[in-house]
Amino acid sequence: MKIGILGNGQLGQMLMDSVQDLPELDIHLYDLRAHSNDALTAFLASVDRVTYETENIPANIVALLEPMAEKLYPSLTALKTFQNRLLEKNALRAAGIATADFCAVNSLADINEAIRTLGLPIVLKTTTEGYDGKGQYVLRSEADAEPAWQAIGNRELIAEAFVSFSRETSVIASRDQEGNLVVWPMTENVHHEGILRYSLYPAANLSDAVIEQAERYIRQLADSLDYVGTITLELFETANGLVANEVAPRVHNSGHWSIEGAQTSQFRNHILAISGRALGATTPRYDAVAMLNVISDENPAKLAETMPLAHRHSYGKEARPARKLGHVTVTASSVAERDQTMNALAALLPSAVWPLSE
Ligand code: AMP
């Protein structure tokens, strides 16, 4: 079976690598930045299944996918829904999942109205193409309305009530074509300057009720869309339970730990699901796992030599400020051992924001 992946970044690469041992699955990556309509149409026609490593696919390319919809997984509906934060929030609500209160914003007057109805602070976001905190503006007073509008008002916007959360988590699942669903354990995710720095399994002090809520939420979401493939739900943990932040209709940075850390990775189950195969078990292989992003300051020699317990992944990218160049996964037989290795790693990586390194 020939599978085409739209996008040839690290996620596409890791999807491809995850099924290297299955020669009957012939995976091809397509660089969307270099696309021409003819070349892409020919590529789409030449494969049996189409999937994507990113939901940030421009409308002119989405239009080319319409006639191919029956071989696109996750579906065109899922792609369009999770491309747009307003549609995404509506889908979450329709699936019975708690979200921040929100409203659409198309003018400065709408921002002032949002301040009245949602209260301050407000997070203003572009409805499309925001990632790693880009295209966002936090309003703390009425005086922020005008500068926020100047900064990002040239786009369709969503205003969200500010969620007062204790931490950020995510839950990732894969759903197959028969509707079977497998879920990886939740991770705690720590961001800095809008970029994920590290993810931890297990997340400390997760109650059974919270774990049950996360698993129920992702099942409700995937079932509501008859979703096929790997799906990620980012969740704020609050005093009143979990509140959904956003959805990725794909594998996610916070699930990279599953390559070494779980019996089956988020990447492999995605390919198994979309190719009509049975899903693998998501059970962790270790008592404790951490994933640390390497951002803009890779030091391959040092990392490779000094860390026998760490699995290093380099994306082969040129260094740029705030760019993810790779990640390191730490597998350990206890949380204490994991955190000790993280201390040592963080000392090698100036970009690491790891509390125990201080
Ligand atoms: P996003 O791109 O939507 O994931 O937002 C990036 C980051 O901004 C999140 O990881 C949160 O730390 C923060 N954030 C986003 N939306 C909200 C919100 N409604 N309330 C509080 N913090 C938010």
mmCIF file of C-alpha atoms and ligand atoms in Angstrom:
data_model
loop_
_atom_site.group_PDB
_atom_site.id
_atom_site.type_symbol
_atom_site.label_atom_id
_atom_site.label_comp_id
_atom_site.label_asym_id
_atom_site.label_seq_id
_atom_site.Cartn_x
_atom_site.Cartn_y
_atom_site.Cartn_z
ATOM 1 C CA MET A 1 0.000 0.000 0.000
ATOM 2 C CA LYS A 2 1.315 3.394 -0.981
ATOM 3 C CA ILE A 3 0.858 6.137 1.627
ATOM 4 C CA GLY A 4 1.479 9.800 0.892
ATOM 5 C CA ILE A 5 2.267 12.182 3.738
ATOM 6 C CA LEU A 6 1.769 15.898 3.133
ATOM 7 C CA GLY A 7 4.737 17.646 4.722
ATOM 8 C CA ASN A 8 8.319 16.407 5.009
ATOM 9 C CA GLY A 9 9.333 17.854 8.368
ATOM 10 C CA GLN A 10 10.272 15.879 11.437
ATOM 11 C CA LEU A 11 6.746 14.575 12.031
ATOM 12 C CA GLY A 12 6.525 13.167 8.496
ATOM 13 C CA GLN A 13 9.972 11.657 8.902
ATOM 14 C CA MET A 14 9.106 10.017 12.224
ATOM 15 C CA LEU A 15 5.822 8.691 10.741
ATOM 16 C CA MET A 16 7.847 7.108 7.946
ATOM 17 C CA ASP A 17 10.497 5.702 10.297
ATOM 18 C CA SER A 18 7.866 4.129 12.554
ATOM 19 C CA VAL A 19 6.899 1.434 10.026
ATOM 20 C CA GLN A 20 10.314 0.694 8.510
ATOM 21 C CA ASP A 21 9.838 -2.961 9.422
ATOM 22 C CA LEU A 22 6.635 -3.234 7.341
ATOM 23 C CA PRO A 23 7.803 -3.312 3.703
ATOM 24 C CA GLU A 24 4.221 -3.649 2.454
ATOM 25 C CA LEU A 25 3.714 -0.020 3.548
ATOM 26 C CA ASP A 26 5.413 2.231 1.042
ATOM 27 C CA ILE A 27 5.607 5.741 2.521
ATOM 28 C CA HIS A 28 6.299 8.895 0.522
ATOM 29 C CA LEU A 29 6.738 12.398 1.916
ATOM 30 C CA TYR A 30 5.610 15.424 -0.070
ATOM 31 C CA ASP A 31 7.198 18.821 0.568
ATOM 32 C CA LEU A 32 4.219 21.192 0.645
ATOM 33 C CA ARG A 33 6.419 24.286 0.413
ATOM 34 C CA ALA A 34 7.653 23.239 -3.024
ATOM 35 C CA HIS A 35 4.247 22.302 -4.358
ATOM 36 C CA SER A 36 2.781 22.960 -7.780
ATOM 37 C CA ASN A 37 -0.846 22.042 -8.480
ATOM 38 C CA ASP A 38 0.107 19.551 -11.181
ATOM 39 C CA ALA A 39 2.814 17.854 -9.153
ATOM 40 C CA LEU A 40 0.607 17.605 -6.082
ATOM 41 C CA THR A 41 -2.368 16.285 -8.064
ATOM 42 C CA ALA A 42 -0.127 13.622 -9.610
ATOM 43 C CA PHE A 43 1.258 12.737 -6.171
ATOM 44 C CA LEU A 44 -2.238 12.410 -4.691
ATOM 45 C CA ALA A 45 -3.352 10.215 -7.602
ATOM 46 C CA SER A 46 -0.311 7.945 -7.204
ATOM 47 C CA VAL A 47 -0.992 6.884 -3.585
ATOM 48 C CA ASP A 48 -3.663 4.719 -1.922
ATOM 49 C CA ARG A 49 -3.912 6.792 1.253
ATOM 50 C CA VAL A 50 -3.143 10.422 1.993
ATOM 51 C CA THR A 51 -2.348 11.827 5.419
ATOM 52 C CA TYR A 52 -0.702 15.006 6.710
ATOM 53 C CA GLU A 53 1.870 15.996 9.316
ATOM 54 C CA THR A 54 0.345 19.446 9.806
ATOM 55 C CA GLU A 55 -3.136 20.960 9.793
ATOM 56 C CA ASN A 56 -1.681 24.250 8.539
ATOM 57 C CA ILE A 57 -2.464 23.442 4.923
ATOM 58 C CA PRO A 58 -3.393 26.438 2.749
ATOM 59 C CA ALA A 59 -6.924 26.601 1.324
ATOM 60 C CA ASN A 60 -5.748 26.184 -2.289
ATOM 61 C CA ILE A 61 -4.162 22.853 -1.354
ATOM 62 C CA VAL A 62 -7.174 21.774 0.709
ATOM 63 C CA ALA A 63 -9.233 22.356 -2.466
ATOM 64 C CA LEU A 64 -7.028 19.826 -4.296
ATOM 65 C CA LEU A 65 -7.759 17.299 -1.541
ATOM 66 C CA GLU A 66 -11.554 17.560 -1.965
ATOM 67 C CA PRO A 67 -11.783 15.114 -4.909
ATOM 68 C CA MET A 68 -9.482 12.701 -3.021
ATOM 69 C CA ALA A 69 -11.485 12.874 0.203
ATOM 70 C CA GLU A 70 -12.215 9.128 0.349
ATOM 71 C CA LYS A 71 -8.522 8.295 0.712
ATOM 72 C CA LEU A 72 -7.683 11.134 3.084
ATOM 73 C CA TYR A 73 -7.177 10.209 6.767
ATOM 74 C CA PRO A 74 -7.906 11.952 9.080
ATOM 75 C CA SER A 75 -10.936 13.109 7.097
ATOM 76 C CA LEU A 76 -11.375 16.391 5.285
ATOM 77 C CA THR A 77 -13.938 17.339 7.949
ATOM 78 C CA ALA A 78 -11.389 16.740 10.718
ATOM 79 C CA LEU A 79 -8.740 18.719 8.846
ATOM 80 C CA LYS A 80 -11.033 21.691 8.203
ATOM 81 C CA THR A 81 -12.403 21.631 11.760
ATOM 82 C CA PHE A 82 -9.008 21.654 13.475
ATOM 83 C CA GLN A 83 -7.490 24.192 11.078
ATOM 84 C CA ASN A 84 -9.745 26.833 12.517
ATOM 85 C CA ARG A 85 -9.940 27.646 16.209
ATOM 86 C CA LEU A 86 -13.609 28.691 16.031
ATOM 87 C CA LEU A 87 -14.703 25.472 14.311
ATOM 88 C CA GLU A 88 -12.460 23.555 16.699
ATOM 89 C CA LYS A 89 -14.050 25.087 19.804
ATOM 90 C CA ASN A 90 -17.536 24.404 18.405
ATOM 91 C CA ALA A 91 -16.605 20.766 17.736
ATOM 92 C CA LEU A 92 -15.200 20.391 21.255
ATOM 93 C CA ARG A 93 -18.372 21.811 22.765
ATOM 94 C CA ALA A 94 -20.550 19.616 20.513
ATOM 95 C CA ALA A 95 -18.616 16.570 21.778
ATOM 96 C CA GLY A 96 -19.377 17.549 25.385
ATOM 97 C CA ILE A 97 -15.882 18.812 26.223
ATOM 98 C CA ALA A 98 -15.278 21.850 28.450
ATOM 99 C CA THR A 99 -13.511 24.812 26.794
ATOM 100 C CA ALA A 100 -12.873 28.434 27.694
ATOM 101 C CA ASP A 101 -15.766 30.732 26.821
ATOM 102 C CA PHE A 102 -15.055 32.315 23.464
ATOM 103 C CA CYS A 103 -16.409 34.512 20.692
ATOM 104 C CA ALA A 104 -15.500 35.487 17.150
ATOM 105 C CA VAL A 105 -13.749 38.838 16.640
ATOM 106 C CA ASN A 106 -13.762 40.739 13.348
ATOM 107 C CA SER A 107 -13.382 44.346 14.469
ATOM 108 C CA LEU A 108 -12.093 46.547 17.269
ATOM 109 C CA ALA A 109 -15.698 46.894 18.438
ATOM 110 C CA ASP A 110 -15.888 43.092 18.711
ATOM 111 C CA ILE A 111 -12.844 43.137 21.032
ATOM 112 C CA ASN A 112 -14.544 45.627 23.326
ATOM 113 C CA GLU A 113 -17.702 43.527 23.252
ATOM 114 C CA ALA A 114 -15.605 40.424 24.071
ATOM 115 C CA ILE A 115 -14.101 42.253 27.081
ATOM 116 C CA ARG A 116 -17.644 42.971 28.295
ATOM 117 C CA THR A 117 -18.969 39.436 27.804
ATOM 118 C CA LEU A 118 -15.877 37.335 28.683
ATOM 119 C CA GLY A 119 -14.226 39.650 31.232
ATOM 120 C CA LEU A 120 -10.467 40.354 31.467
ATOM 121 C CA PRO A 121 -7.915 38.926 30.864
ATOM 122 C CA ILE A 122 -8.669 37.738 27.348
ATOM 123 C CA VAL A 123 -6.507 35.743 24.967
ATOM 124 C CA LEU A 124 -6.934 36.936 21.398
ATOM 125 C CA LYS A 125 -5.768 34.495 18.718
ATOM 126 C CA THR A 126 -5.844 34.236 14.958
ATOM 127 C CA THR A 127 -8.341 31.511 14.032
ATOM 128 C CA THR A 128 -5.851 29.868 11.658
ATOM 129 C CA GLU A 129 -2.144 29.119 11.424
ATOM 130 C CA GLY A 130 -1.143 30.028 14.981
ATOM 131 C CA TYR A 131 1.352 27.694 16.595
ATOM 132 C CA ASP A 132 4.018 27.936 19.316
ATOM 133 C CA GLY A 133 2.170 30.986 20.668
ATOM 134 C CA LYS A 134 2.392 32.929 17.385
ATOM 135 C CA GLY A 135 -0.548 35.122 16.388
ATOM 136 C CA GLN A 136 -1.644 35.597 19.989
ATOM 137 C CA TYR A 137 -2.183 38.585 22.223
ATOM 138 C CA VAL A 138 -3.142 38.644 25.887
ATOM 139 C CA LEU A 139 -5.331 41.612 26.861
ATOM 140 C CA ARG A 140 -5.130 42.605 30.514
ATOM 141 C CA SER A 141 -6.934 45.951 30.370
ATOM 142 C CA GLU A 142 -9.313 47.813 28.061
ATOM 143 C CA ALA A 143 -6.339 49.884 26.891
ATOM 144 C CA ASP A 144 -4.870 46.731 25.303
ATOM 145 C CA ALA A 145 -7.735 46.454 22.794
ATOM 146 C CA GLU A 146 -6.331 48.957 20.308
ATOM 147 C CA PRO A 147 -2.707 47.630 20.234
ATOM 148 C CA ALA A 148 -4.012 44.038 20.030
ATOM 149 C CA TRP A 149 -6.149 44.989 17.029
ATOM 150 C CA GLN A 150 -3.170 46.719 15.419
ATOM 151 C CA ALA A 151 -0.952 43.687 16.015
ATOM 152 C CA ILE A 152 -3.148 40.881 14.664
ATOM 153 C CA GLY A 153 -6.430 42.491 13.527
ATOM 154 C CA ASN A 154 -5.693 41.899 9.852
ATOM 155 C CA ARG A 155 -6.884 38.305 10.334
ATOM 156 C CA GLU A 156 -10.032 36.520 11.498
ATOM 157 C CA LEU A 157 -9.734 36.263 15.301
ATOM 158 C CA ILE A 158 -11.134 34.403 18.272
ATOM 159 C CA ALA A 159 -11.291 35.840 21.779
ATOM 160 C CA GLU A 160 -11.012 33.343 24.629
ATOM 161 C CA ALA A 161 -11.584 33.880 28.307
ATOM 162 C CA PHE A 162 -8.307 33.429 30.181
ATOM 163 C CA VAL A 163 -8.202 30.017 31.847
ATOM 164 C CA SER A 164 -6.557 30.031 35.239
ATOM 165 C CA PHE A 165 -4.788 26.677 35.085
ATOM 166 C CA SER A 166 -2.361 24.908 37.389
ATOM 167 C CA ARG A 167 -0.565 23.131 34.544
ATOM 168 C CA GLU A 168 -0.822 21.997 30.952
ATOM 169 C CA THR A 169 -1.291 18.385 29.941
ATOM 170 C CA SER A 170 -2.134 16.451 26.825
ATOM 171 C CA VAL A 171 -3.731 13.171 25.962
ATOM 172 C CA ILE A 172 -3.117 11.373 22.669
ATOM 173 C CA ALA A 173 -5.148 8.558 21.131
ATOM 174 C CA SER A 174 -5.308 6.579 17.918
ATOM 175 C CA ARG A 175 -8.605 5.388 16.464
ATOM 176 C CA ASP A 176 -8.877 2.755 13.762
ATOM 177 C CA GLN A 177 -11.379 2.352 10.944
ATOM 178 C CA GLU A 178 -13.616 0.072 13.070
ATOM 179 C CA GLY A 179 -13.797 2.659 15.835
ATOM 180 C CA ASN A 180 -11.381 0.945 18.231
ATOM 181 C CA LEU A 181 -9.467 3.500 20.245
ATOM 182 C CA VAL A 182 -6.195 3.274 22.184
ATOM 183 C CA VAL A 183 -4.945 6.030 24.486
ATOM 184 C CA TRP A 184 -1.435 6.798 25.733
ATOM 185 C CA PRO A 185 -1.050 7.953 29.320
ATOM 186 C CA MET A 186 -1.340 11.703 29.781
ATOM 187 C CA THR A 187 1.788 13.819 29.943
ATOM 188 C CA GLU A 188 2.493 17.045 31.750
ATOM 189 C CA ASN A 189 3.820 19.612 29.271
ATOM 190 C CA VAL A 190 5.938 22.614 30.179
ATOM 191 C CA HIS A 191 6.116 25.539 27.758
ATOM 192 C CA HIS A 192 8.398 28.560 27.770
ATOM 193 C CA GLU A 193 7.988 31.560 25.480
ATOM 194 C CA GLY A 194 5.163 29.706 23.712
ATOM 195 C CA ILE A 195 7.271 26.637 22.864
ATOM 196 C CA LEU A 196 7.035 23.178 24.405
ATOM 197 C CA ARG A 197 10.235 22.520 26.358
ATOM 198 C CA TYR A 198 9.558 19.123 27.902
ATOM 199 C CA SER A 199 6.888 16.500 28.521
ATOM 200 C CA LEU A 200 6.779 14.144 31.466
ATOM 201 C CA TYR A 201 5.287 10.714 31.965
ATOM 202 C CA PRO A 202 3.954 10.151 34.498
ATOM 203 C CA ALA A 203 2.602 13.602 35.252
ATOM 204 C CA ALA A 204 2.959 14.072 39.002
ATOM 205 C CA ASN A 205 -0.130 13.746 41.194
ATOM 206 C CA LEU A 206 -2.734 13.073 38.552
ATOM 207 C CA SER A 207 -5.955 11.946 40.171
ATOM 208 C CA ASP A 208 -7.877 8.988 38.767
ATOM 209 C CA ALA A 209 -10.778 11.363 38.113
ATOM 210 C CA VAL A 210 -8.625 13.608 35.922
ATOM 211 C CA ILE A 211 -7.187 10.666 33.979
ATOM 212 C CA GLU A 212 -10.694 9.301 33.467
ATOM 213 C CA GLN A 213 -11.918 12.714 32.276
ATOM 214 C CA ALA A 214 -9.072 13.064 29.747
ATOM 215 C CA GLU A 215 -9.679 9.607 28.323
ATOM 216 C CA ARG A 216 -13.425 10.178 28.176
ATOM 217 C CA TYR A 217 -12.895 13.525 26.426
ATOM 218 C CA ILE A 218 -10.603 12.189 23.722
ATOM 219 C CA ARG A 219 -12.909 9.256 23.077
ATOM 220 C CA GLN A 220 -15.943 11.547 22.797
ATOM 221 C CA LEU A 221 -14.044 13.816 20.420
ATOM 222 C CA ALA A 222 -12.693 11.060 18.164
ATOM 223 C CA ASP A 223 -16.036 9.215 18.084
ATOM 224 C CA SER A 224 -17.981 12.396 17.326
ATOM 225 C CA LEU A 225 -16.016 12.852 14.084
ATOM 226 C CA ASP A 226 -15.597 9.142 13.256
ATOM 227 C CA TYR A 227 -11.912 10.054 13.383
ATOM 228 C CA VAL A 228 -9.251 7.711 11.970
ATOM 229 C CA GLY A 229 -5.594 8.161 12.938
ATOM 230 C CA THR A 230 -3.723 9.746 15.841
ATOM 231 C CA ILE A 231 -5.323 12.744 17.561
ATOM 232 C CA THR A 232 -4.033 15.029 20.318
ATOM 233 C CA LEU A 233 -6.040 16.956 22.868
ATOM 234 C CA GLU A 234 -4.217 19.651 24.842
ATOM 235 C CA LEU A 235 -5.820 20.241 28.214
ATOM 236 C CA PHE A 236 -5.491 22.801 30.969
ATOM 237 C CA GLU A 237 -5.736 21.341 34.451
ATOM 238 C CA THR A 238 -7.847 23.628 36.646
ATOM 239 C CA ALA A 239 -9.412 23.481 40.084
ATOM 240 C CA ASN A 240 -12.644 22.413 38.343
ATOM 241 C CA GLY A 241 -11.193 19.655 36.211
ATOM 242 C CA LEU A 242 -9.831 19.687 32.677
ATOM 243 C CA VAL A 243 -10.525 22.406 30.099
ATOM 244 C CA ALA A 244 -9.615 21.754 26.461
ATOM 245 C CA ASN A 245 -7.181 24.206 24.894
ATOM 246 C CA GLU A 246 -6.652 22.863 21.411
ATOM 247 C CA VAL A 247 -6.694 19.823 19.201
ATOM 248 C CA ALA A 248 -4.097 18.588 16.733
ATOM 249 C CA PRO A 249 -5.468 16.156 14.115
ATOM 250 C CA ARG A 250 -2.080 14.453 14.034
ATOM 251 C CA VAL A 251 0.852 13.213 16.028
ATOM 252 C CA HIS A 252 2.154 15.784 18.481
ATOM 253 C CA ASN A 253 5.416 16.906 20.072
ATOM 254 C CA SER A 254 4.112 15.882 23.500
ATOM 255 C CA GLY A 255 3.815 12.282 22.214
ATOM 256 C CA HIS A 256 7.390 11.891 20.960
ATOM 257 C CA TRP A 257 8.244 10.050 24.170
ATOM 258 C CA SER A 258 6.153 7.121 22.897
ATOM 259 C CA ILE A 259 8.830 6.120 20.322
ATOM 260 C CA GLU A 260 11.030 4.564 22.998
ATOM 261 C CA GLY A 261 8.711 4.942 25.956
ATOM 262 C CA ALA A 262 5.621 2.982 24.898
ATOM 263 C CA GLN A 263 5.000 -0.397 23.308
ATOM 264 C CA THR A 264 3.675 1.311 20.193
ATOM 265 C CA SER A 265 4.431 4.914 19.255
ATOM 266 C CA GLN A 266 1.928 7.601 18.275
ATOM 267 C CA PHE A 267 3.535 7.550 14.805
ATOM 268 C CA ARG A 268 3.204 3.840 14.179
ATOM 269 C CA ASN A 269 -0.401 3.676 15.355
ATOM 270 C CA HIS A 270 -1.264 6.570 13.054
ATOM 271 C CA ILE A 271 0.043 4.680 10.034
ATOM 272 C CA LEU A 272 -1.539 1.403 11.215
ATOM 273 C CA ALA A 273 -4.911 3.154 11.642
ATOM 274 C CA ILE A 274 -4.981 4.898 8.274
ATOM 275 C CA SER A 275 -3.827 1.784 6.423
ATOM 276 C CA GLY A 276 -6.635 -0.308 7.938
ATOM 277 C CA ARG A 277 -4.485 -2.332 10.326
ATOM 278 C CA ALA A 278 -5.037 -3.250 13.982
ATOM 279 C CA LEU A 279 -3.576 -0.818 16.513
ATOM 280 C CA GLY A 280 -0.694 -1.648 18.844
ATOM 281 C CA ALA A 281 -0.698 -1.405 22.640
ATOM 282 C CA THR A 282 0.067 2.001 24.144
ATOM 283 C CA THR A 283 1.377 0.628 27.445
ATOM 284 C CA PRO A 284 4.551 2.384 28.692
ATOM 285 C CA ARG A 285 7.751 0.344 28.623
ATOM 286 C CA TYR A 286 9.306 2.221 31.558
ATOM 287 C CA ASP A 287 8.151 3.552 34.901
ATOM 288 C CA ALA A 288 9.200 7.087 33.979
ATOM 289 C CA VAL A 289 9.895 8.847 30.677
ATOM 290 C CA ALA A 290 10.690 12.438 29.707
ATOM 291 C CA MET A 291 10.981 14.181 26.358
ATOM 292 C CA LEU A 292 13.168 17.274 26.176
ATOM 293 C CA ASN A 293 13.107 19.450 23.072
ATOM 294 C CA VAL A 294 16.420 20.647 21.681
ATOM 295 C CA ILE A 295 15.800 24.230 20.603
ATOM 296 C CA SER A 296 18.217 26.346 18.581
ATOM 297 C CA ASP A 297 21.362 25.057 20.317
ATOM 298 C CA GLU A 298 22.003 21.445 19.496
ATOM 299 C CA ASN A 299 25.314 20.099 20.740
ATOM 300 C CA PRO A 300 25.364 16.636 19.178
ATOM 301 C CA ALA A 301 28.792 15.474 20.269
ATOM 302 C CA LYS A 302 28.277 16.232 23.918
ATOM 303 C CA LEU A 303 24.741 14.875 23.996
ATOM 304 C CA ALA A 304 25.536 11.644 22.216
ATOM 305 C CA GLU A 305 28.539 10.738 24.305
ATOM 306 C CA THR A 306 27.419 11.649 27.744
ATOM 307 C CA MET A 307 23.932 10.233 27.921
ATOM 308 C CA PRO A 308 23.651 6.483 27.728
ATOM 309 C CA LEU A 309 20.098 6.645 29.100
ATOM 310 C CA ALA A 310 18.928 9.267 26.647
ATOM 311 C CA HIS A 311 17.723 8.632 23.107
ATOM 312 C CA ARG A 312 18.668 11.470 20.840
ATOM 313 C CA HIS A 313 16.684 12.448 17.732
ATOM 314 C CA SER A 314 18.112 15.083 15.442
ATOM 315 C CA TYR A 315 15.882 16.554 12.733
ATOM 316 C CA GLY A 316 18.827 17.567 10.531
ATOM 317 C CA LYS A 317 17.804 21.218 10.557
ATOM 318 C CA GLU A 318 19.891 24.330 10.478
ATOM 319 C CA ALA A 319 19.927 26.192 13.811
ATOM 320 C CA ARG A 320 17.691 29.269 14.084
ATOM 321 C CA PRO A 321 16.393 31.077 17.168
ATOM 322 C CA ALA A 322 13.362 29.288 18.656
ATOM 323 C CA ARG A 323 13.584 26.437 16.137
ATOM 324 C CA LYS A 324 13.114 22.837 17.261
ATOM 325 C CA LEU A 325 16.226 20.983 16.098
ATOM 326 C CA GLY A 326 15.571 17.681 17.759
ATOM 327 C CA HIS A 327 14.503 16.027 20.965
ATOM 328 C CA VAL A 328 15.901 13.698 23.566
ATOM 329 C CA THR A 329 13.909 10.994 25.311
ATOM 330 C CA VAL A 330 14.906 9.829 28.765
ATOM 331 C CA THR A 331 13.730 6.391 29.836
ATOM 332 C CA ALA A 332 14.087 5.468 33.480
ATOM 333 C CA SER A 333 13.043 2.967 36.096
ATOM 334 C CA SER A 334 11.864 5.680 38.489
ATOM 335 C CA VAL A 335 10.871 9.329 38.514
ATOM 336 C CA ALA A 336 13.979 10.126 40.580
ATOM 337 C CA GLU A 337 16.251 8.470 38.006
ATOM 338 C CA ARG A 338 14.452 10.258 35.172
ATOM 339 C CA ASP A 339 14.825 13.632 36.857
ATOM 340 C CA GLN A 340 18.491 13.045 37.591
ATOM 341 C CA THR A 341 19.144 12.382 33.905
ATOM 342 C CA MET A 342 17.123 15.454 33.007
ATOM 343 C CA ASN A 343 19.356 17.511 35.318
ATOM 344 C CA ALA A 344 22.430 16.292 33.469
ATOM 345 C CA LEU A 345 20.847 16.894 30.053
ATOM 346 C CA ALA A 346 19.623 20.358 30.932
ATOM 347 C CA ALA A 347 23.155 21.300 31.950
ATOM 348 C CA LEU A 348 24.256 20.481 28.380
ATOM 349 C CA LEU A 349 21.447 22.397 26.712
ATOM 350 C CA PRO A 350 21.305 26.153 27.281
ATOM 351 C CA SER A 351 17.749 26.221 25.841
ATOM 352 C CA ALA A 352 16.430 23.717 28.363
ATOM 353 C CA VAL A 353 14.038 25.188 30.874
ATOM 354 C CA TRP A 354 14.149 22.514 33.478
ATOM 355 C CA PRO A 355 13.498 23.550 37.071
ATOM 356 C CA LEU A 356 15.854 21.049 38.686
ATOM 357 C CA SER A 357 18.837 22.368 36.740
ATOM 358 C CA GLU A 358 18.844 25.625 38.652
HETATM 359 P P1 AMP B 1 -2.196 27.698 21.919
HETATM 360 O O1 AMP B 1 -1.412 28.059 20.698
HETATM 361 O O2 AMP B 1 -3.649 27.898 21.779
HETATM 362 O O3 AMP B 1 -1.846 26.312 22.431
HETATM 363 O O4 AMP B 1 -1.680 28.691 23.070
HETATM 364 C C1 AMP B 1 -0.334 28.765 23.451
HETATM 365 C C2 AMP B 1 -0.211 28.895 24.967
HETATM 366 O O5 AMP B 1 -0.876 30.070 25.435
HETATM 367 C C3 AMP B 1 -0.862 27.744 25.726
HETATM 368 O O6 AMP B 1 0.010 26.649 25.805
HETATM 369 C C4 AMP B 1 -1.164 28.393 27.058
HETATM 370 O O7 AMP B 1 -0.005 28.423 27.861
HETATM 371 C C5 AMP B 1 -1.533 29.814 26.676
HETATM 372 N N1 AMP B 1 -2.995 29.948 26.474
HETATM 373 C C6 AMP B 1 -3.656 29.743 25.318
HETATM 374 N N2 AMP B 1 -4.979 29.961 25.468
HETATM 375 C C7 AMP B 1 -5.169 30.312 26.763
HETATM 376 C C8 AMP B 1 -6.311 30.648 27.537
HETATM 377 N N3 AMP B 1 -7.552 30.713 27.019
HETATM 378 N N4 AMP B 1 -6.123 30.944 28.845
HETATM 379 C C9 AMP B 1 -4.884 30.911 29.404
HETATM 380 N N5 AMP B 1 -3.764 30.608 28.713
HETATM 381 C C10 AMP B 1 -3.884 30.321 27.406
#
